[in-house]
Amino acid sequence: DTAVSQTPKYLVTQMGNDKSIKCEQNLGHDTMYWYKQDSKKFLKIMFSYNNKELIINETVPNRFSPKSPDKAHLNLHINSLELGDSAVYFCASTHLNGEQFFGPGTRLTVL
Amino acid sequence: ELKVEQNPLFLSMQEGKNYTIYCNYSTTSDRLYWYRQDPGKSLESLFVLLSNGAVKQEGRLMASLDTKARLSTLHITAAVHDLSATYFCAVDSNYQLIWGAGTKLIIKP
């Protein structure tokens, strides 16, 4: 029973391509997040949705577009991929006490 | 703007020793979290500290929170190799967590 799942786990693609990452949680949480973790392990929040509504939209290029079809799903679409987009992307959802539960991560490599 | 600082950022220690990782934050919050990340893996929740004076223990790890000092500590007792990982603290602020940079802990046999 995976609590937060992401697909794909690995994504290798060429510069300029468009790609999507999917996230699903079965914890019944209302709030979900996307994070980017760079090579130095620093975690940067990108977006947060609460019950399908965008509540956090950090300074992220508008090539990144989140979509939440329902409160259990939060997908991330990236247009015109650049070398600097290479990173690990984590999805997370949050319990009422603020504790966040993370998905396994998607390692994106842009060539 | 809330800032979270961890120190040290890197720690190499011998098995059997004790050590403490510190997490300082800059503005008022009474909810703090510790996570562990193994290389190539996701983040795993270790401790949830929700009030001043909160103390939680799990095995050789103990976490505490002093909201007045804006300080949390993660204490490692009699370290073992399996505790080698990167440890993050995160502080709750307006529906999001503000993360420290992580402490990479290496425990040598």
Short mmCIF file of C-alpha atoms in Angstrom, two decimals:
data_model
loop_
_atom_site.label_atom_id
_atom_site.label_comp_id
_atom_site.label_asym_id
_atom_site.label_seq_id
_atom_site.Cartn_x
_atom_site.Cartn_y
_atom_site.Cartn_z
CA ASP A 1 0.00 0.00 0.00
CA THR A 2 2.02 2.94 -1.29
CA ALA A 3 0.97 6.15 0.45
CA VAL A 4 2.40 8.65 -2.04
CA SER A 5 3.37 7.36 -5.46
CA GLN A 6 5.04 9.08 -8.40
CA THR A 7 5.61 8.08 -11.99
CA PRO A 8 7.98 7.78 -13.65
CA LYS A 9 10.84 7.13 -11.26
CA TYR A 10 13.44 8.06 -13.87
CA LEU A 11 13.04 10.40 -16.81
CA VAL A 12 15.79 11.04 -19.36
CA THR A 13 14.98 13.44 -22.15
CA GLN A 14 16.40 15.93 -24.60
CA MET A 15 16.46 19.69 -24.16
CA GLY A 16 13.36 21.35 -25.55
CA ASN A 17 11.04 18.40 -24.94
CA ASP A 18 7.85 18.51 -22.85
CA LYS A 19 7.32 15.98 -20.09
CA SER A 20 4.93 15.21 -17.23
CA ILE A 21 5.31 13.66 -13.82
CA LYS A 22 2.31 12.19 -12.02
CA CYS A 23 1.64 11.96 -8.31
CA GLU A 24 -1.08 10.21 -6.35
CA GLN A 25 -1.68 9.90 -2.62
CA ASN A 26 -4.05 7.51 -0.88
CA LEU A 27 -3.77 9.09 2.57
CA GLY A 28 -6.87 11.24 2.29
CA HIS A 29 -4.81 14.43 2.71
CA ASP A 30 -6.12 17.72 1.40
CA THR A 31 -2.79 19.38 0.63
CA MET A 32 -0.12 18.29 -1.82
CA TYR A 33 3.23 19.74 -2.86
CA TRP A 34 5.91 19.62 -5.51
CA TYR A 35 9.54 20.05 -4.48
CA LYS A 36 12.75 20.22 -6.47
CA GLN A 37 15.92 18.80 -4.91
CA ASP A 38 19.13 19.86 -6.58
CA SER A 39 22.49 18.11 -6.62
CA LYS A 40 23.44 19.73 -3.31
CA LYS A 41 20.34 18.19 -1.73
CA PHE A 42 18.66 21.53 -1.12
CA LEU A 43 14.87 21.20 -1.12
CA LYS A 44 12.95 23.95 -2.85
CA ILE A 45 9.18 24.12 -2.74
CA MET A 46 7.60 24.77 -6.11
CA PHE A 47 3.84 24.49 -5.72
CA SER A 48 1.18 23.54 -3.23
CA TYR A 49 -2.46 22.65 -3.76
CA ASN A 50 -5.16 22.43 -1.15
CA ASN A 51 -8.23 20.53 -2.26
CA LYS A 52 -7.49 21.20 -5.94
CA GLU A 53 -6.76 24.90 -5.40
CA LEU A 54 -3.31 26.41 -5.88
CA ILE A 55 -2.14 27.97 -2.61
CA ILE A 56 1.63 28.25 -3.05
CA ASN A 57 3.28 29.22 -6.29
CA GLU A 58 6.91 29.98 -5.67
CA THR A 59 9.23 31.68 -8.12
CA VAL A 60 9.31 28.97 -10.72
CA PRO A 61 9.59 29.43 -14.50
CA ASN A 62 6.18 29.39 -16.12
CA ARG A 63 7.37 26.39 -18.16
CA PHE A 64 6.32 24.44 -15.06
CA SER A 65 2.57 23.96 -14.71
CA PRO A 66 0.92 21.94 -11.97
CA LYS A 67 -2.51 20.38 -12.35
CA SER A 68 -4.71 18.84 -9.69
CA PRO A 69 -7.68 16.96 -11.17
CA ASP A 70 -8.78 15.94 -7.67
CA LYS A 71 -7.35 16.17 -4.18
CA ALA A 72 -5.60 12.81 -4.45
CA HIS A 73 -3.63 13.74 -7.57
CA LEU A 74 -1.12 16.46 -8.37
CA ASN A 75 0.69 16.33 -11.69
CA LEU A 76 3.57 18.45 -12.95
CA HIS A 77 4.00 19.34 -16.60
CA ILE A 78 7.23 20.86 -17.82
CA ASN A 79 7.53 22.54 -21.22
CA SER A 80 10.70 23.21 -23.19
CA LEU A 81 12.99 21.38 -20.81
CA GLU A 82 16.38 22.96 -20.05
CA LEU A 83 19.62 21.51 -18.71
CA GLY A 84 19.06 23.30 -15.39
CA ASP A 85 15.82 21.42 -14.86
CA SER A 86 17.80 18.27 -14.14
CA ALA A 87 17.07 17.37 -10.53
CA VAL A 88 14.99 15.06 -8.38
CA TYR A 89 11.37 16.11 -8.10
CA PHE A 90 9.41 15.03 -5.04
CA CYS A 91 5.70 15.05 -4.49
CA ALA A 92 4.42 15.21 -0.92
CA SER A 93 1.12 15.40 0.93
CA THR A 94 0.47 16.70 4.38
CA HIS A 95 -1.26 15.48 7.48
CA LEU A 96 -3.29 17.87 9.66
CA ASN A 97 -0.35 18.24 12.05
CA GLY A 98 1.82 19.53 9.21
CA GLU A 99 3.86 16.37 8.83
CA GLN A 100 4.61 15.77 5.16
CA PHE A 101 4.78 12.38 3.47
CA PHE A 102 6.96 12.12 0.42
CA GLY A 103 6.77 10.12 -2.75
CA PRO A 104 9.78 8.14 -3.99
CA GLY A 105 10.96 10.96 -6.26
CA THR A 106 11.43 11.34 -10.00
CA ARG A 107 15.01 11.75 -11.19
CA LEU A 108 14.89 13.99 -14.26
CA THR A 109 17.94 14.17 -16.51
CA VAL A 110 17.90 16.64 -19.39
CA LEU A 111 20.53 16.00 -22.06
CA GLU B 1 10.95 35.68 6.11
CA LEU B 2 11.60 32.52 8.08
CA LYS B 3 15.07 31.05 7.73
CA VAL B 4 16.22 27.69 9.01
CA GLU B 5 19.86 26.94 9.68
CA GLN B 6 21.33 23.57 10.47
CA ASN B 7 24.76 22.88 11.78
CA PRO B 8 26.95 21.22 11.16
CA LEU B 9 26.28 20.61 7.46
CA PHE B 10 28.66 17.70 7.44
CA LEU B 11 29.59 15.37 10.28
CA SER B 12 31.89 12.39 10.24
CA MET B 13 32.04 10.41 13.44
CA GLN B 14 33.05 7.08 14.87
CA GLU B 15 30.62 4.38 15.88
CA GLY B 16 29.81 4.45 19.56
CA LYS B 17 30.15 8.23 19.93
CA ASN B 18 27.46 10.76 20.81
CA TYR B 19 26.74 13.89 18.86
CA THR B 20 24.12 16.60 18.35
CA ILE B 21 22.79 18.31 15.24
CA TYR B 22 21.36 21.78 15.74
CA CYS B 23 18.50 23.48 13.94
CA ASN B 24 17.95 27.22 14.48
CA TYR B 25 15.14 29.22 12.97
CA SER B 26 14.56 32.92 12.70
CA THR B 27 10.91 33.65 13.51
CA THR B 28 8.21 32.29 15.78
CA SER B 29 6.96 28.79 15.11
CA ASP B 30 5.99 25.95 17.40
CA ARG B 31 5.99 23.12 14.88
CA LEU B 32 9.20 21.49 13.77
CA TYR B 33 9.96 18.27 11.94
CA TRP B 34 12.98 16.05 11.43
CA TYR B 35 13.48 13.90 8.35
CA ARG B 36 16.04 11.39 7.20
CA GLN B 37 17.17 10.86 3.62
CA ASP B 38 19.35 7.96 2.50
CA PRO B 39 21.37 8.36 -0.73
CA GLY B 40 19.13 8.04 -3.77
CA LYS B 41 16.02 7.67 -1.63
CA SER B 42 13.07 9.74 -0.52
CA LEU B 43 12.60 11.65 2.73
CA GLU B 44 11.35 9.73 5.73
CA SER B 45 9.67 11.45 8.66
CA LEU B 46 11.49 10.88 11.96
CA PHE B 47 9.97 13.24 14.51
CA VAL B 48 7.10 15.70 14.76
CA LEU B 49 7.56 18.31 17.51
CA LEU B 50 4.46 20.40 18.09
CA SER B 51 5.07 22.40 21.25
CA ASN B 52 7.69 24.06 23.37
CA GLY B 53 9.60 21.50 25.38
CA ALA B 54 8.55 18.59 23.18
CA VAL B 55 10.94 15.66 23.32
CA LYS B 56 10.69 12.55 21.18
CA GLN B 57 12.94 9.49 21.14
CA GLU B 58 13.28 6.61 18.73
CA GLY B 59 16.12 4.18 19.28
CA ARG B 60 19.41 6.06 19.33
CA LEU B 61 17.87 9.33 18.16
CA MET B 62 16.27 11.96 20.36
CA ALA B 63 14.80 15.25 19.20
CA SER B 64 13.78 18.26 21.28
CA LEU B 65 12.26 21.65 20.66
CA ASP B 66 12.77 24.96 22.48
CA THR B 67 10.46 27.46 20.82
CA LYS B 68 11.67 30.35 22.97
CA ALA B 69 15.25 29.84 21.83
CA ARG B 70 14.00 28.91 18.33
CA LEU B 71 16.17 25.83 18.51
CA SER B 72 15.74 22.13 17.97
CA THR B 73 18.36 19.46 18.55
CA LEU B 74 18.72 15.96 17.20
CA HIS B 75 20.90 13.93 19.52
CA ILE B 76 22.57 10.72 18.46
CA THR B 77 23.58 8.29 21.17
CA ALA B 78 26.21 5.58 20.62
CA ALA B 79 26.11 6.01 16.86
CA VAL B 80 25.98 3.00 14.57
CA HIS B 81 26.79 2.80 10.86
CA ASP B 82 23.10 2.39 9.92
CA LEU B 83 22.43 5.95 11.05
CA SER B 84 24.57 7.32 8.20
CA ALA B 85 22.23 9.55 6.15
CA THR B 86 21.33 13.19 5.56
CA TYR B 87 19.11 14.69 8.23
CA PHE B 88 16.83 17.64 7.58
CA CYS B 89 14.89 19.82 9.93
CA ALA B 90 11.88 21.78 8.70
CA VAL B 91 9.79 24.47 10.37
CA ASP B 92 6.11 25.11 9.75
CA SER B 93 5.26 28.53 8.33
CA ASN B 94 1.97 29.48 6.68
CA TYR B 95 0.94 26.11 5.31
CA GLN B 96 4.40 25.16 4.12
CA LEU B 97 7.61 23.81 5.59
CA ILE B 98 10.79 25.85 5.48
CA TRP B 99 13.72 23.46 5.20
CA GLY B 100 17.22 23.48 6.54
CA ALA B 101 20.06 22.64 4.17
CA GLY B 102 20.53 19.18 5.67
CA THR B 103 23.31 17.58 7.72
CA LYS B 104 25.20 14.80 6.02
CA LEU B 105 26.16 12.30 8.71
CA ILE B 106 28.78 9.64 8.08
CA ILE B 107 29.41 7.10 10.80
CA LYS B 108 32.57 5.10 10.46
CA PRO B 109 33.00 1.63 11.94
#
